[in-house]
Amino acid sequence: MSVVLKDFIEAEGLEPGDRLPPERDLALKLGLPRTALRRMLSSLEKEGRLIRHVGRGTFIAGSGVGSSALRRPATNEGDTLRTYPAEVFEARLIIEPKIAALAALRATRQEVEEMQKSIARGSTSESLGDFEKWDAVFHRIIVQAARNGLLASLYEGIHAVRAGNLWGKMKEQSLTSERMATYIVSHQAILDAIKDRDSREAERNMYDHIIEARANILGPSI
């Protein structure tokens, strides 16, 4: 799990001598229990990548984490947004269930068919990349079906972050074949509610789906 902290440092562009946020703030930003964060900090300190001073804080050491690799420019929009995994899930829980509720009222037959196709393609994916592609397609069709330009714009900001390097590495570490199968079941439940024009059920199923994804990526709630 130390890679999550390394990727955070990289995404922030922190350099040797820079100080990490206070432990409490860092745990909230990463969506990690403080006990897990302390283990990561201790591990990186033993590797000589961090320097911890009692009463002063934790600093990037002169090698390893904080090396020149951390100073490379962001490579995509998701890496330039100053947000963190825990914040992304907070935003998703506010926005996406309501989008699903609207989609249940407004989705066309063609959109429903496209959602079903994306689920089928995702269920037969042979690689993580293919699964992620069809997962994204499913969610974006729901956004399209909601017929709300402002919500669609807000969702694109979320999607940009999810396409970033830090998020991508965290997803890669969390996804297993069992979890991908569970996500497919969740997608089908969301779609079934949309087919039935049951906006409340669609909203509830989407909320549960995001809660499950958050637990798989970030671990138990703080």
Tab-separated table of C-alpha atoms in Angstrom:
chain	number	residue	atom	x	y	z
A	1	MET	CA	0.000	0.000	0.000
A	2	SER	CA	3.000	2.348	0.341
A	3	VAL	CA	2.681	2.916	-3.392
A	4	VAL	CA	-0.466	4.964	-2.706
A	5	LEU	CA	1.570	7.419	-0.643
A	6	LYS	CA	4.375	7.440	-3.200
A	7	ASP	CA	1.916	8.216	-5.968
A	8	PHE	CA	0.376	11.012	-3.899
A	9	ILE	CA	3.817	12.594	-3.443
A	10	GLU	CA	4.471	12.252	-7.155
A	11	ALA	CA	1.112	13.742	-8.117
A	12	GLU	CA	1.721	16.705	-5.803
A	13	GLY	CA	5.161	17.319	-7.289
A	14	LEU	CA	6.813	17.366	-3.860
A	15	GLU	CA	10.610	17.689	-3.882
A	16	PRO	CA	13.416	16.948	-1.393
A	17	GLY	CA	12.945	19.096	1.681
A	18	ASP	CA	9.208	19.615	1.155
A	19	ARG	CA	6.952	18.766	4.077
A	20	LEU	CA	4.000	16.404	3.832
A	21	PRO	CA	0.602	17.568	5.102
A	22	PRO	CA	-0.145	16.791	8.766
A	23	GLU	CA	-0.982	13.144	9.366
A	24	ARG	CA	-4.677	13.808	10.027
A	25	ASP	CA	-5.065	15.885	6.844
A	26	LEU	CA	-3.126	13.372	4.757
A	27	ALA	CA	-5.277	10.483	5.974
A	28	LEU	CA	-8.421	12.391	5.005
A	29	LYS	CA	-7.050	13.326	1.590
A	30	LEU	CA	-6.116	9.748	0.772
A	31	GLY	CA	-9.167	8.217	2.409
A	32	LEU	CA	-7.017	5.976	4.588
A	33	PRO	CA	-7.234	4.973	8.249
A	34	ARG	CA	-4.519	6.740	10.229
A	35	THR	CA	-3.096	3.408	11.365
A	36	ALA	CA	-2.562	2.372	7.728
A	37	LEU	CA	-1.034	5.739	6.898
A	38	ARG	CA	1.386	5.463	9.827
A	39	ARG	CA	2.548	2.087	8.569
A	40	MET	CA	3.218	3.589	5.142
A	41	LEU	CA	5.130	6.520	6.626
A	42	SER	CA	7.183	4.194	8.782
A	43	SER	CA	7.969	1.958	5.803
A	44	LEU	CA	9.140	4.862	3.641
A	45	GLU	CA	11.160	6.264	6.520
A	46	LYS	CA	12.979	2.930	6.888
A	47	GLU	CA	13.733	3.029	3.157
A	48	GLY	CA	15.310	6.445	3.621
A	49	ARG	CA	12.706	8.172	1.496
A	50	LEU	CA	11.176	10.248	4.263
A	51	ILE	CA	12.597	12.107	7.247
A	52	ARG	CA	10.352	12.498	10.294
A	53	HIS	CA	11.079	15.173	12.907
A	54	VAL	CA	9.098	15.119	16.151
A	55	GLY	CA	7.225	18.390	16.481
A	56	ARG	CA	8.153	19.547	12.971
A	57	GLY	CA	6.560	17.040	10.628
A	58	THR	CA	7.516	14.621	7.863
A	59	PHE	CA	9.770	15.718	5.011
A	60	ILE	CA	10.795	14.318	1.634
A	61	ALA	CA	14.330	12.934	1.762
A	62	GLY	CA	16.923	13.688	-0.892
A	63	SER	CA	16.515	10.442	-2.834
A	64	GLY	CA	13.830	7.948	-3.799
A	65	VAL	CA	10.510	9.671	-3.239
A	66	GLY	CA	11.135	13.307	-4.012
A	67	SER	CA	13.639	12.585	-6.762
A	68	SER	CA	13.638	14.261	-10.141
A	69	ALA	CA	10.905	11.873	-11.271
A	70	LEU	CA	8.519	13.808	-9.023
A	71	ARG	CA	9.131	17.023	-10.904
A	72	ARG	CA	7.887	15.824	-14.256
A	73	PRO	CA	4.906	17.803	-15.606
A	74	ALA	CA	1.430	16.381	-15.329
A	75	THR	CA	0.579	14.273	-18.361
A	76	ASN	CA	-3.185	14.573	-18.427
A	77	GLU	CA	-6.038	16.621	-17.087
A	78	GLY	CA	-6.740	14.221	-14.238
A	79	ASP	CA	-3.258	14.777	-12.818
A	80	THR	CA	-3.597	18.579	-12.840
A	81	LEU	CA	-6.705	18.737	-10.666
A	82	ARG	CA	-5.818	19.245	-7.001
A	83	THR	CA	-8.085	16.649	-5.501
A	84	TYR	CA	-7.701	13.307	-3.775
A	85	PRO	CA	-9.341	9.859	-3.885
A	86	ALA	CA	-11.463	10.429	-0.783
A	87	GLU	CA	-12.773	13.713	-2.245
A	88	VAL	CA	-13.544	12.019	-5.545
A	89	PHE	CA	-15.710	9.436	-3.826
A	90	GLU	CA	-17.491	12.150	-1.834
A	91	ALA	CA	-18.313	13.924	-5.094
A	92	ARG	CA	-19.392	10.708	-6.783
A	93	LEU	CA	-21.757	9.849	-3.931
A	94	ILE	CA	-23.388	13.280	-4.222
A	95	ILE	CA	-23.679	13.410	-8.012
A	96	GLU	CA	-23.907	9.975	-9.590
A	97	PRO	CA	-26.882	8.493	-7.699
A	98	LYS	CA	-28.979	11.510	-8.737
A	99	ILE	CA	-27.755	11.151	-12.309
A	100	ALA	CA	-28.908	7.518	-12.272
A	101	ALA	CA	-32.307	8.619	-10.926
A	102	LEU	CA	-32.710	11.042	-13.825
A	103	ALA	CA	-31.554	8.416	-16.307
A	104	ALA	CA	-34.305	6.098	-15.088
A	105	LEU	CA	-36.841	8.727	-16.153
A	106	ARG	CA	-35.198	9.839	-19.407
A	107	ALA	CA	-33.158	7.033	-20.967
A	108	THR	CA	-34.097	6.042	-24.496
A	109	ARG	CA	-34.448	2.459	-25.662
A	110	GLN	CA	-31.205	2.819	-27.615
A	111	GLU	CA	-29.345	4.043	-24.538
A	112	VAL	CA	-30.670	1.135	-22.501
A	113	GLU	CA	-29.452	-1.240	-25.216
A	114	GLU	CA	-26.027	0.455	-25.213
A	115	MET	CA	-25.798	0.111	-21.435
A	116	GLN	CA	-26.624	-3.580	-21.718
A	117	LYS	CA	-23.992	-4.006	-24.395
A	118	SER	CA	-21.352	-2.316	-22.243
A	119	ILE	CA	-22.168	-4.679	-19.369
A	120	ALA	CA	-21.851	-7.680	-21.682
A	121	ARG	CA	-18.510	-6.461	-23.024
A	122	GLY	CA	-17.250	-5.766	-19.518
A	123	SER	CA	-18.226	-9.231	-18.318
A	124	THR	CA	-16.151	-10.864	-21.073
A	125	SER	CA	-13.142	-8.552	-20.767
A	126	GLU	CA	-9.841	-10.415	-20.667
A	127	SER	CA	-7.748	-7.541	-19.361
A	128	LEU	CA	-7.970	-4.802	-16.770
A	129	GLY	CA	-7.780	-2.173	-19.492
A	130	ASP	CA	-10.763	-3.595	-21.364
A	131	PHE	CA	-12.813	-3.861	-18.195
A	132	GLU	CA	-12.016	-0.255	-17.276
A	133	LYS	CA	-12.992	0.893	-20.758
A	134	TRP	CA	-16.423	-0.723	-20.643
A	135	ASP	CA	-16.936	0.345	-17.039
A	136	ALA	CA	-16.381	3.948	-18.130
A	137	VAL	CA	-18.699	3.523	-21.117
A	138	PHE	CA	-21.504	2.261	-18.874
A	139	HIS	CA	-21.268	5.216	-16.512
A	140	ARG	CA	-21.003	7.779	-19.305
A	141	ILE	CA	-24.100	6.461	-21.074
A	142	ILE	CA	-26.013	6.909	-17.823
A	143	VAL	CA	-24.780	10.503	-17.672
A	144	GLN	CA	-25.870	11.040	-21.270
A	145	ALA	CA	-29.283	9.542	-20.525
A	146	ALA	CA	-29.856	11.972	-17.633
A	147	ARG	CA	-30.136	14.856	-20.140
A	148	ASN	CA	-28.584	17.469	-17.856
A	149	GLY	CA	-25.716	19.439	-19.338
A	150	LEU	CA	-24.470	20.878	-16.059
A	151	LEU	CA	-24.372	17.494	-14.326
A	152	ALA	CA	-22.623	16.071	-17.381
A	153	SER	CA	-19.973	18.783	-17.095
A	154	LEU	CA	-19.449	18.047	-13.402
A	155	TYR	CA	-19.163	14.353	-14.146
A	156	GLU	CA	-16.486	14.992	-16.766
A	157	GLY	CA	-14.354	16.570	-14.029
A	158	ILE	CA	-14.727	13.397	-11.986
A	159	HIS	CA	-13.940	11.240	-15.013
A	160	ALA	CA	-10.788	13.257	-15.708
A	161	VAL	CA	-9.494	12.554	-12.207
A	162	ARG	CA	-10.353	8.855	-12.491
A	163	ALA	CA	-8.283	8.736	-15.675
A	164	GLY	CA	-5.247	10.173	-13.863
A	165	ASN	CA	-2.136	8.236	-12.899
A	166	LEU	CA	-2.728	8.120	-9.138
A	167	TRP	CA	-6.305	6.908	-9.489
A	168	GLY	CA	-5.333	4.403	-12.178
A	169	LYS	CA	-2.683	2.789	-9.997
A	170	MET	CA	-5.046	2.536	-7.041
A	171	LYS	CA	-7.708	0.871	-9.191
A	172	GLU	CA	-5.186	-1.547	-10.637
A	173	GLN	CA	-4.113	-2.610	-7.154
A	174	SER	CA	-7.697	-3.059	-5.950
A	175	LEU	CA	-9.278	-4.890	-8.882
A	176	THR	CA	-9.529	-8.661	-8.794
A	177	SER	CA	-11.543	-10.960	-11.019
A	178	GLU	CA	-14.016	-11.444	-8.164
A	179	ARG	CA	-14.465	-7.702	-7.687
A	180	MET	CA	-14.902	-7.124	-11.414
A	181	ALA	CA	-17.634	-9.758	-11.420
A	182	THR	CA	-19.288	-8.029	-8.469
A	183	TYR	CA	-19.186	-4.687	-10.282
A	184	ILE	CA	-20.874	-6.288	-13.285
A	185	VAL	CA	-23.696	-7.484	-11.010
A	186	SER	CA	-23.996	-3.969	-9.585
A	187	HIS	CA	-24.135	-2.464	-13.067
A	188	GLN	CA	-26.897	-4.867	-14.045
A	189	ALA	CA	-28.917	-3.929	-10.953
A	190	ILE	CA	-28.598	-0.254	-11.842
A	191	LEU	CA	-29.645	-0.927	-15.415
A	192	ASP	CA	-32.604	-3.087	-14.363
A	193	ALA	CA	-33.908	-0.178	-12.273
A	194	ILE	CA	-33.448	2.180	-15.223
A	195	LYS	CA	-35.343	-0.248	-17.467
A	196	ASP	CA	-38.173	-0.327	-14.920
A	197	ARG	CA	-38.193	3.487	-14.762
A	198	ASP	CA	-37.649	3.145	-11.017
A	199	SER	CA	-35.666	6.266	-10.199
A	200	ARG	CA	-35.425	5.564	-6.461
A	201	GLU	CA	-34.054	2.079	-7.023
A	202	ALA	CA	-31.605	3.334	-9.639
A	203	GLU	CA	-30.379	5.991	-7.224
A	204	ARG	CA	-30.028	3.484	-4.381
A	205	ASN	CA	-28.226	0.918	-6.522
A	206	MET	CA	-25.777	3.495	-7.827
A	207	TYR	CA	-25.076	4.724	-4.298
A	208	ASP	CA	-24.412	1.169	-3.099
A	209	HIS	CA	-22.157	0.541	-6.103
A	210	ILE	CA	-19.987	3.571	-5.329
A	211	ILE	CA	-19.827	2.670	-1.619
A	212	GLU	CA	-18.584	-0.775	-2.617
A	213	ALA	CA	-15.964	0.658	-4.980
A	214	ARG	CA	-14.782	3.070	-2.273
A	215	ALA	CA	-14.327	0.237	0.217
A	216	ASN	CA	-12.399	-1.817	-2.324
A	217	ILE	CA	-10.052	1.029	-3.280
A	218	LEU	CA	-9.646	2.943	-0.021
A	219	GLY	CA	-10.401	0.235	2.526
A	220	PRO	CA	-12.697	0.603	5.542
A	221	SER	CA	-13.963	4.083	6.328
A	222	ILE	CA	-11.888	6.178	8.725
